[in-house]
Short mmCIF file of C-alpha atoms and ligand atoms in Angstrom, two decimals:
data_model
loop_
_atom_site.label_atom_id
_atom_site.label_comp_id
_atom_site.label_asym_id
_atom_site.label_seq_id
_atom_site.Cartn_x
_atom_site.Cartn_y
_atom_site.Cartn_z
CA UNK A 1 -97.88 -104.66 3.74
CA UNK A 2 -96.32 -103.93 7.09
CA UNK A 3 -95.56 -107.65 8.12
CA UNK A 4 -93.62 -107.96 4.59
CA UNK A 5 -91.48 -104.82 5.21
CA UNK A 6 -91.48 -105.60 9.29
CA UNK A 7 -90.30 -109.32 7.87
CA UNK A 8 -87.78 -107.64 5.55
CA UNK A 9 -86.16 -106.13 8.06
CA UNK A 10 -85.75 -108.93 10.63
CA UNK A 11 -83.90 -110.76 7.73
CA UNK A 12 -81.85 -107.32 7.22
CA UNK A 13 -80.68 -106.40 10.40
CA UNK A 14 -81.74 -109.86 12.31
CA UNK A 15 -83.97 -108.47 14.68
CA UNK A 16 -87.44 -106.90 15.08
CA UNK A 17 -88.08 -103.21 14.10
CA UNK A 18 -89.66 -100.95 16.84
CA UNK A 19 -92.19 -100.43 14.72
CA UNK A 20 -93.50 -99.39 10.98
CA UNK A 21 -94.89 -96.14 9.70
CA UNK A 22 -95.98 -95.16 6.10
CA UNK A 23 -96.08 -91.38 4.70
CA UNK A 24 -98.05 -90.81 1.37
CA UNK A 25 -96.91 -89.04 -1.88
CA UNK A 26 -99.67 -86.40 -3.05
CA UNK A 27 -101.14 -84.87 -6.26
CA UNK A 28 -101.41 -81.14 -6.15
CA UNK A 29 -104.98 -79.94 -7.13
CA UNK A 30 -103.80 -76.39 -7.72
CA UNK A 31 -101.01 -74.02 -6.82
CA UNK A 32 -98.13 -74.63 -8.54
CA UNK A 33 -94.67 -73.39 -7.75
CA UNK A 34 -96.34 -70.82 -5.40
CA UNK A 35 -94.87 -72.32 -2.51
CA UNK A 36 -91.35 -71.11 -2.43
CA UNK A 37 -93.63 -67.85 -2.88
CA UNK A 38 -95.50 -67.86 0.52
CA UNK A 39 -98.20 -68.38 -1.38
CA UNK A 40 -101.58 -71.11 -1.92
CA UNK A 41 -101.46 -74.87 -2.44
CA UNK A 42 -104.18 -77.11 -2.36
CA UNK A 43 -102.65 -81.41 -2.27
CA UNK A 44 -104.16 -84.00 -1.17
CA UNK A 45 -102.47 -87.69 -0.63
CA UNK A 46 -102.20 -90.73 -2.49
CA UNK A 47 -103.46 -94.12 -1.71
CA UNK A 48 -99.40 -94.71 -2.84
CA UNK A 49 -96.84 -94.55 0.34
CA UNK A 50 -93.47 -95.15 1.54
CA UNK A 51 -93.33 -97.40 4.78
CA UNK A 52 -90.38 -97.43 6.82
CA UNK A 53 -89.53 -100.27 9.94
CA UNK A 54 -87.19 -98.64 12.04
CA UNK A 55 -85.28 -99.48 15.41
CA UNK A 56 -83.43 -97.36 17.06
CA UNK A 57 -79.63 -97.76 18.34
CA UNK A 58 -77.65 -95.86 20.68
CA UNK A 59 -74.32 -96.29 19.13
CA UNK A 60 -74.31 -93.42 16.82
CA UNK A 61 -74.67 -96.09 13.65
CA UNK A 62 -77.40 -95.11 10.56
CA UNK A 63 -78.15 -98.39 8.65
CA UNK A 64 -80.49 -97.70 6.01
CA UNK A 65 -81.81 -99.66 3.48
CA UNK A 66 -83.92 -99.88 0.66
CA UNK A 67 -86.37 -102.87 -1.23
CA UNK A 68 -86.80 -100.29 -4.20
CA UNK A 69 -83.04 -99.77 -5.79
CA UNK A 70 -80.41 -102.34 -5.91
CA UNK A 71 -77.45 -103.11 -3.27
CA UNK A 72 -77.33 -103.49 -0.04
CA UNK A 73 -77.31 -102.05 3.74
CA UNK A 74 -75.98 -98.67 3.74
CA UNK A 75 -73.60 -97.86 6.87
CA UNK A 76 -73.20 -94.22 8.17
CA UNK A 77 -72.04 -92.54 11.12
CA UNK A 78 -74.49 -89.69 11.86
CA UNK A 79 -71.78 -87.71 13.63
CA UNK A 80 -70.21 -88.03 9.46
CA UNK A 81 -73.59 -86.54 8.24
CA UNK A 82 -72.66 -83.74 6.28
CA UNK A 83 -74.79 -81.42 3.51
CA UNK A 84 -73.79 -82.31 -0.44
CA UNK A 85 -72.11 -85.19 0.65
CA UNK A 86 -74.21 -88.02 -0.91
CA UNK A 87 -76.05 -87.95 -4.24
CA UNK A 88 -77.47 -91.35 -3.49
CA UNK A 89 -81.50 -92.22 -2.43
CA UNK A 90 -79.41 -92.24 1.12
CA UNK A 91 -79.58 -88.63 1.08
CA UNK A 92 -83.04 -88.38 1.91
CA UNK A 93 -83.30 -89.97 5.25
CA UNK A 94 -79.52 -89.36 6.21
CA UNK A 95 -80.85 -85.76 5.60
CA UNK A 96 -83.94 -86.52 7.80
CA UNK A 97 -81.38 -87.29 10.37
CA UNK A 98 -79.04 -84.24 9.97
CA UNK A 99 -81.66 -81.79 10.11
CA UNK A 100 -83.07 -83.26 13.31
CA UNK A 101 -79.50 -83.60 15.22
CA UNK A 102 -78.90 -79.94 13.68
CA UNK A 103 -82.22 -78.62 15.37
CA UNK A 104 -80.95 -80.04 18.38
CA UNK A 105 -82.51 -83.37 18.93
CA UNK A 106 -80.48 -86.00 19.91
CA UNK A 107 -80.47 -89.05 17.58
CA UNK A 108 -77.97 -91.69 18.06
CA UNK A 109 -78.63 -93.96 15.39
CA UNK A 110 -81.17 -96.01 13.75
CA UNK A 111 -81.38 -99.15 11.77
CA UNK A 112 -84.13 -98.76 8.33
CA UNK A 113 -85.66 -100.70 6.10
CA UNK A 114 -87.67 -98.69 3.41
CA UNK A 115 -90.56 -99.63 0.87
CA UNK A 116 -92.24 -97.25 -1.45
CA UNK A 117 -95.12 -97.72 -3.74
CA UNK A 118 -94.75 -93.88 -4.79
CA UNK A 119 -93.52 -93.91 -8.28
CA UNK A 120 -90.32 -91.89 -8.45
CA UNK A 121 -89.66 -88.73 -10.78
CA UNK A 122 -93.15 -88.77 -11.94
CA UNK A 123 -93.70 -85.20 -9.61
CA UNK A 124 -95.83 -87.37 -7.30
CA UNK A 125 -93.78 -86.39 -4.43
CA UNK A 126 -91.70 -90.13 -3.75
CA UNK A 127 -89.12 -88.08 -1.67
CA UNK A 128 -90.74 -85.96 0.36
CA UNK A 129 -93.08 -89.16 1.41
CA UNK A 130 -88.99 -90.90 2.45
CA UNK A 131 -88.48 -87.89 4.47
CA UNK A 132 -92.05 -87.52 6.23
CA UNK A 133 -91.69 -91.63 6.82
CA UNK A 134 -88.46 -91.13 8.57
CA UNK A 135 -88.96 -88.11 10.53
CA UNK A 136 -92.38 -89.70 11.65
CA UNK A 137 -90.60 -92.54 13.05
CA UNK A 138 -88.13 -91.20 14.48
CA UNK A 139 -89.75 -88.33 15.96
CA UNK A 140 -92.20 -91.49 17.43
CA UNK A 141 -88.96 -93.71 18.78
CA UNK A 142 -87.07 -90.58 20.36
CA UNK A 143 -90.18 -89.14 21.57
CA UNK A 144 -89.62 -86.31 20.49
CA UNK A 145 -92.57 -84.64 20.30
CA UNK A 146 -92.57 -82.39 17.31
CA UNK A 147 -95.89 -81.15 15.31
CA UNK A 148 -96.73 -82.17 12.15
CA UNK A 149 -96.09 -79.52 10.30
CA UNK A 150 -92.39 -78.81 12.28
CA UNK A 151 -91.66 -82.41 10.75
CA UNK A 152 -92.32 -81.17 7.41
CA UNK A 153 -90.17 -77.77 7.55
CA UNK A 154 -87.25 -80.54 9.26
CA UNK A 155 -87.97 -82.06 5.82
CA UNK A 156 -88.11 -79.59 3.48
CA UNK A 157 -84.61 -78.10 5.35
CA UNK A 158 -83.09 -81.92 4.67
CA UNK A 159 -83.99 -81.21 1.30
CA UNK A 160 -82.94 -77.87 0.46
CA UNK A 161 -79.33 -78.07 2.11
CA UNK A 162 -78.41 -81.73 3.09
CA UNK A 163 -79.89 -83.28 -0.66
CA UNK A 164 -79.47 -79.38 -2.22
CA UNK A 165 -82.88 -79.32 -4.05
CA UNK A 166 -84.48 -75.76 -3.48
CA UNK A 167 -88.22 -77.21 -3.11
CA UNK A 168 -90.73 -75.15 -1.19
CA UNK A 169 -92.83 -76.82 1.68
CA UNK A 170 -95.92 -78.26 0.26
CA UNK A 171 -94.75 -82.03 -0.67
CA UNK A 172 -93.86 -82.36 3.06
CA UNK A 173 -96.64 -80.78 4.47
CA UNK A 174 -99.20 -82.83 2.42
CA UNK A 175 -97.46 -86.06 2.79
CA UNK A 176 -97.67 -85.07 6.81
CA UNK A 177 -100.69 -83.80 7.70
CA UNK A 178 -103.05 -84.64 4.48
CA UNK A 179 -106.53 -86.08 5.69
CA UNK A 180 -108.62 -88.93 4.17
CA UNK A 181 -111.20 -87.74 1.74
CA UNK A 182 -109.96 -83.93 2.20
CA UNK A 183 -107.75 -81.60 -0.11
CA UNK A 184 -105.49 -79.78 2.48
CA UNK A 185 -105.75 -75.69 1.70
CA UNK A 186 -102.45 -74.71 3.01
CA UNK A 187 -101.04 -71.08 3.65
CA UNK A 188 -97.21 -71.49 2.98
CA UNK A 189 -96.31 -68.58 4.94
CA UNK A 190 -97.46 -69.35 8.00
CA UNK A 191 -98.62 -73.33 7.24
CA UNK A 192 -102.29 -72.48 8.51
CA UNK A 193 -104.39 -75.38 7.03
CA UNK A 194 -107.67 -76.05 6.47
CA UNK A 195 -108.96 -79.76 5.52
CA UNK A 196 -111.75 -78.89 2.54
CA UNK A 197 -114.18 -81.99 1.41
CA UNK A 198 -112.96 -83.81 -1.43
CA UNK A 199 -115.14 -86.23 -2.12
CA UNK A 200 -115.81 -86.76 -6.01
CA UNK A 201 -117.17 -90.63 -6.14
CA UNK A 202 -120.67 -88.48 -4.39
CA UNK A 203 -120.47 -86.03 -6.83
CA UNK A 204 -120.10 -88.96 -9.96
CA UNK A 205 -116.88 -87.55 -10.76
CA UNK A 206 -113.05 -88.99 -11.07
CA UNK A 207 -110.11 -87.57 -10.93
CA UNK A 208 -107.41 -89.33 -12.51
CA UNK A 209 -103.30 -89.09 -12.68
CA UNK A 210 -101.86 -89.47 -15.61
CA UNK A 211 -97.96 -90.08 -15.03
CA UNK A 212 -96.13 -89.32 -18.62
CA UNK A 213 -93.28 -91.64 -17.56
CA UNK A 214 -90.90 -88.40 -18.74
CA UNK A 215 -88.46 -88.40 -15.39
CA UNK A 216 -87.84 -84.70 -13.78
CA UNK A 217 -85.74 -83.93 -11.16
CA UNK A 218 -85.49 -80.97 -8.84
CA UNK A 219 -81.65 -80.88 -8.48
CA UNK A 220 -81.55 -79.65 -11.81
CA UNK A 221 -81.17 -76.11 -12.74
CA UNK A 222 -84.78 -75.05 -14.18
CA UNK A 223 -86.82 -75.32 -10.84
CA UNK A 224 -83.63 -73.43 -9.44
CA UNK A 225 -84.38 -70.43 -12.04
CA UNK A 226 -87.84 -70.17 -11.74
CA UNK A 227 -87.32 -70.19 -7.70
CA UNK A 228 -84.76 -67.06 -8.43
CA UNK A 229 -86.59 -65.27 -11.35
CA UNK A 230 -89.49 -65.32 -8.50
CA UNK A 231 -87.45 -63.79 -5.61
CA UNK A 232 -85.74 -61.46 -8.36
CA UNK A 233 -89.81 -60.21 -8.87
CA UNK A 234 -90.68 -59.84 -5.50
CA UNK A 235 -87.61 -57.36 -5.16
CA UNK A 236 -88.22 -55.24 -8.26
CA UNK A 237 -91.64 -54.55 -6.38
CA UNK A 238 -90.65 -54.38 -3.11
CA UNK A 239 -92.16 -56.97 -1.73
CA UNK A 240 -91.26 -60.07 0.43
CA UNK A 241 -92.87 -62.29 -1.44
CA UNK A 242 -94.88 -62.61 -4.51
CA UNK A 243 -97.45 -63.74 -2.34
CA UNK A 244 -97.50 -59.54 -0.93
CA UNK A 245 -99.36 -58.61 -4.58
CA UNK A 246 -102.93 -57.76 -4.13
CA UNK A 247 -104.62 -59.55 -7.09
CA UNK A 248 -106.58 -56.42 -8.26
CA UNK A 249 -102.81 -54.69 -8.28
CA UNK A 250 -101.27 -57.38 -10.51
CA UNK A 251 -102.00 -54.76 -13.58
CA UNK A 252 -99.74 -52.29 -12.12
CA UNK A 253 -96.94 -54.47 -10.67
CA UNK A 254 -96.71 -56.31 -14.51
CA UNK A 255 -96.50 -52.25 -15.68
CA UNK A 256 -93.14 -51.63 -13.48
CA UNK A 257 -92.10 -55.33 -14.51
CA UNK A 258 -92.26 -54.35 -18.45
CA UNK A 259 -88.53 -54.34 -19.21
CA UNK A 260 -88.15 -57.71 -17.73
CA UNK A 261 -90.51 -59.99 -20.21
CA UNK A 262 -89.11 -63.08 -18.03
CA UNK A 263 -89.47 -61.97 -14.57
CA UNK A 264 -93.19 -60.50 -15.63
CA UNK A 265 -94.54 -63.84 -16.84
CA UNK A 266 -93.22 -65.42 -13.46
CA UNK A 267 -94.82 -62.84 -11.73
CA UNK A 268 -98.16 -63.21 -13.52
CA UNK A 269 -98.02 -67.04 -13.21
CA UNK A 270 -97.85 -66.71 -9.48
CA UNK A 271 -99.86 -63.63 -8.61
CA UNK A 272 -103.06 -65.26 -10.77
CA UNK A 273 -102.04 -69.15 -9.88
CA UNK A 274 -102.52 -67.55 -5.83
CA UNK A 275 -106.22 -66.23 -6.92
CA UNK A 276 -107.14 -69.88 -8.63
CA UNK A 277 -106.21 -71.51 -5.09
CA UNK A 278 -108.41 -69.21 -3.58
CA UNK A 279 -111.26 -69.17 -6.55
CA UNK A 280 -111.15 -73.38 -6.07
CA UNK A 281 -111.48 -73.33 -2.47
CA UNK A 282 -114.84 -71.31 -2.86
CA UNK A 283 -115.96 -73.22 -5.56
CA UNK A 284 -115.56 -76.29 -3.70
CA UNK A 285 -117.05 -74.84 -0.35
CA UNK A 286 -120.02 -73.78 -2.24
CA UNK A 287 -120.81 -77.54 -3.90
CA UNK A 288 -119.90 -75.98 -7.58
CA UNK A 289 -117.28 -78.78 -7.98
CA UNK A 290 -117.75 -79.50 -11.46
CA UNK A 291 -116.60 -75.80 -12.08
CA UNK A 292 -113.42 -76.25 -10.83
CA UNK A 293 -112.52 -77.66 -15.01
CA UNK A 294 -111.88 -74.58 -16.13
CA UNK A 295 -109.68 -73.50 -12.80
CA UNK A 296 -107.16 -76.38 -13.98
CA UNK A 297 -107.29 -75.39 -16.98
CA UNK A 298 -106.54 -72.26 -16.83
CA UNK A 299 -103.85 -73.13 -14.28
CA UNK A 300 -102.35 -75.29 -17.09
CA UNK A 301 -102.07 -72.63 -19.40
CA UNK A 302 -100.58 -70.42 -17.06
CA UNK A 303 -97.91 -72.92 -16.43
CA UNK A 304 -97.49 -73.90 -20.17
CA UNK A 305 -96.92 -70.14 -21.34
CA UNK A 306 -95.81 -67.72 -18.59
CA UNK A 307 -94.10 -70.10 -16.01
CA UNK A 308 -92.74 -72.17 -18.61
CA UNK A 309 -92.43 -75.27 -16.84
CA UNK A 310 -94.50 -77.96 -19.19
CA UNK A 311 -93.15 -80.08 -22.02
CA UNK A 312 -95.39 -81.54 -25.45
CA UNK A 313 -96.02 -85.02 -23.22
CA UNK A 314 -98.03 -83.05 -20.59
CA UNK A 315 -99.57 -80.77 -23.01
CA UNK A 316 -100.70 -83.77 -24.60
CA UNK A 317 -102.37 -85.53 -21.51
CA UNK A 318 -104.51 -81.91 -20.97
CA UNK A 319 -105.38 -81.19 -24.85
CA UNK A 320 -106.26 -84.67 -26.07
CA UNK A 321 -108.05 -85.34 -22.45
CA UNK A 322 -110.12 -81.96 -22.85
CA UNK A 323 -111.03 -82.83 -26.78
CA UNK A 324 -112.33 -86.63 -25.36
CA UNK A 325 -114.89 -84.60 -22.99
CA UNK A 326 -112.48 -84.09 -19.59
CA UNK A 327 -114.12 -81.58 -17.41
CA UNK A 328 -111.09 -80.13 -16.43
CA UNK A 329 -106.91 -80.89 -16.60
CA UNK A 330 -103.85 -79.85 -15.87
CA UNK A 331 -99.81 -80.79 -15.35
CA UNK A 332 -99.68 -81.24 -11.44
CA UNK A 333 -96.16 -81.09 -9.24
CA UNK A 334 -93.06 -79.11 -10.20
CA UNK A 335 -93.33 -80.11 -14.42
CA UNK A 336 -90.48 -81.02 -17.20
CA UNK A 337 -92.16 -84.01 -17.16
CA UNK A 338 -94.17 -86.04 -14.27
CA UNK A 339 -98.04 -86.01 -13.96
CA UNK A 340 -101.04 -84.18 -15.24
CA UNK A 341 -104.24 -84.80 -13.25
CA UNK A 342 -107.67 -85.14 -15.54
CA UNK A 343 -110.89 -84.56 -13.79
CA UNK A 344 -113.94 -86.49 -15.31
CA UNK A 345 -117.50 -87.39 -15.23
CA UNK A 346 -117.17 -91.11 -13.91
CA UNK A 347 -119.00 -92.41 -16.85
CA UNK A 348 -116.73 -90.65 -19.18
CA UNK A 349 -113.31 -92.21 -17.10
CA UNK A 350 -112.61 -94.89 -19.56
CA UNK A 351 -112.70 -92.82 -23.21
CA UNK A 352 -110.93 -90.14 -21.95
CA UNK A 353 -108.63 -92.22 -20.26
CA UNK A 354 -107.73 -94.49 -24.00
CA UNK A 355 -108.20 -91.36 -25.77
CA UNK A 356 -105.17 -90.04 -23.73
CA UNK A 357 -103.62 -93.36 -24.33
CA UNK A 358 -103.98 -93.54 -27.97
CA UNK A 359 -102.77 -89.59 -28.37
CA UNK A 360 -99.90 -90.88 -27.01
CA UNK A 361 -99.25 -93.77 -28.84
CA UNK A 362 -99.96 -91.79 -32.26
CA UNK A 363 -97.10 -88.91 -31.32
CA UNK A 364 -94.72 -91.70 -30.76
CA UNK A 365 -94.36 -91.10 -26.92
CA UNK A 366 -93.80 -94.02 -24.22
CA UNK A 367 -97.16 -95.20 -22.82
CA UNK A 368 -98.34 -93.13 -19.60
CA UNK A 369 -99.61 -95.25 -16.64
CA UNK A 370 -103.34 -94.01 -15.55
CA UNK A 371 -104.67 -94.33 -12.09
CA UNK A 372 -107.59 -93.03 -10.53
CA UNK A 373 -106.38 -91.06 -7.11
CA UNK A 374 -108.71 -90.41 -4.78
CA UNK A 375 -107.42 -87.83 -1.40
CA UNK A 376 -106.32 -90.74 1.27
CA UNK A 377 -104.78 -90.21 4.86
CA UNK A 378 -101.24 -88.58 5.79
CA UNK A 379 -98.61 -90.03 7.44
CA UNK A 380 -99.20 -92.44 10.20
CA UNK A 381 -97.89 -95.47 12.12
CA UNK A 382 -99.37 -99.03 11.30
CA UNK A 383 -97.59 -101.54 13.27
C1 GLA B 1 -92.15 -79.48 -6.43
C2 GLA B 1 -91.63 -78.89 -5.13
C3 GLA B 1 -92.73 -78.14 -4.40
C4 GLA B 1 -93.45 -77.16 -5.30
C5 GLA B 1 -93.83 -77.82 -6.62
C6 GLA B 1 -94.41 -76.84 -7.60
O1 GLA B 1 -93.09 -80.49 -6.17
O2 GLA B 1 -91.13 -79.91 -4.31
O3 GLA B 1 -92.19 -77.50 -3.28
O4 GLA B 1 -92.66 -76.02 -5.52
O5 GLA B 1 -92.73 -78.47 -7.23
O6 GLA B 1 -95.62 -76.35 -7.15
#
């Protein structure tokens, strides 16, 4: 994989790259859209990654291009670099750039070749792993020194104002500091982690993806309205964040929320979606994996009804999966389309995995691509 995309970029830009370095996409095991909420996420990483083969320059040029949409080399000027100023792929890692010239580093230019096996729009995280690739590399060629989880905030800030997509921090933070065979328990208000066991083969379980093929995308307004109806929560109560309600006060906060039907289910969503993180994470630390089922699917529900943010295809994927004997499932990632993640006994992979095939085939919906993902390493360099 690296010689191809090291090989690539010799023919591109007729020399060698400085070296490669590949950044995963993730699956979210549970807590959704608690993020931008200071709240509890639990990702791990895909076996799928972007690479990047990067050399640096010193003339103030950004060449960047890409083996997974059409045309050609890309020429920019980082001093040019502006926010909003490029709805393109290009954004990602020109944004990459900006953020790290706007926290001060100095970068004066890079040639890149990028190749992604992350499948894009299906909420599986294929641009935060383009960021975490880029700032790994370039944080490695300018020595620059920076932590792990500082490269993901440089990435989520690329997102939020250079691309203008108002994610929260987890996609970044799993595709950078994720751990082979561990889900990564993350506090998103301070980014303490802890690396929990996830190790289902052992346990003769699966866990598979199921991407729906519907494409989301975060630069649209829903995500945006969720984000706000959040904050506009955490003010009604007088909190910071959503994160601030003590679970056994959720009763009372929904009370003072009862003129605002909206805000209230947001609020509920979040409050009880914090508790699941928290309820898995014991679960897990106690062996009682296969008890986690009902977690996701009760975290699907919560989604589906209060937070709104499902659609029939991913319904589908949980309900039909459940009825063919799934232990547990759930929509996974930001929703409106994307994956659900279906957690099996191993013997039972296959007929739940054609019973979710054939669902969709009698409703008349495109066929979903299955996968089996099991938690591999974060970012890294390979060459
Ligand atoms: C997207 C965003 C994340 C997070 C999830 C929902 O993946 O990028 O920051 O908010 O949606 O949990």
């Amino acid at each position: 994989m690296s010689e191809a995309v090291a090989e690539r970029f010799s023919q591109l830009y007729g020399t060698e790259p400085d070296g490669v370095w590949a950044a995963p996409g993730r699956v979210n095991l549970i807590g959704e859209h608690t993020d931008y909420n200071d709240g509890f996420v639990m990702p791990f990483a895909l076996p799928h990654t972007a690479l990047a083969a990067v050399a640096r320059r010193t003339d103030g040029v950004l060449r960047l291009h890409s083996a997974d949409v059409g045309g050609g080399v890309v020429e920019l000027r980082v001093d040019d670099l502006a926010p909003e100023s490029d709805r393109n792929w290009t954004a990602y890692p020109a944004g990459v750039v900006w953020a790290l010239r706007e926290a001060g580093h100095e970068i004066t230019g890079a040639d890149i070749h990028l190749s992604s096996t992350v499948p894009a729009g299906a909420g599986l995280s294929s641009s935060a792993a383009l960021e975490v690739v880029v700032a790994l590399a370039l944080d490695d060629l300018y020595g620059l020194g920076l932590k792990r989880w500082q490269l993901a905030r440089l990435c989520q800030r690329a997102e939020n104002v250079y691309v203008g997509a108002p994610v929260g921090i987890m996609d970044q933070t799993a595709s950078a500091c994720c751990e082979e065979g561990h889900a990564l328990f993350l506090d998103t208000r301070d980014l303490s982690q802890q690396q929990i066991p996830f190790d289902l083969a052992a346990e003769g379980m699966r866990l598979l993806v199921v991407d729906t093929q519907v494409k989301h995308s975060h630069s649209e307004g829903e995500y945006g309205k969720r984000r706000a109806g959040c904050e506009k929560g955490a003010a009604l109560l007088g909190v910071d964040a959503l994160r601030d309600i003590p679970y056994d006060g959720l009763d009372a906060a929904l009370e003072r929320l009862a003129d605002d039907e909206e805000v209230l289910r947001l609020v509920r969503h979040v409050v009880t979606e914090d508790e699941r993180v928290e309820r898995m994470v014991s679960l897990l630390r106690a062996g009682e994996t296969r008890a986690i089922g009902p977690v996701l699917v009760a975290g699907h529900a919560s989604l589906r009804d209060d937070f709104r943010v499902s659609c029939p295809e991913l319904d589908l994927v949980v309900d039909s999966s459940l009825a063919a004997g799934a232990l547990g499932a759930r929509m996974t990632g930001g929703g409106f389309g994307g994956s659900a993640i279906v957690l099996v006994e191993a013997a039972d992979a296959d007929t739940v995995s054609k019973a979710v095939q054939e669902a969709f085939a009698t409703a008349g919906f495109t066929a979903p691509r299955v996968f089996e993902a099991v938690p591999a390493p974060g970012a890294r360099r390979i060459r």
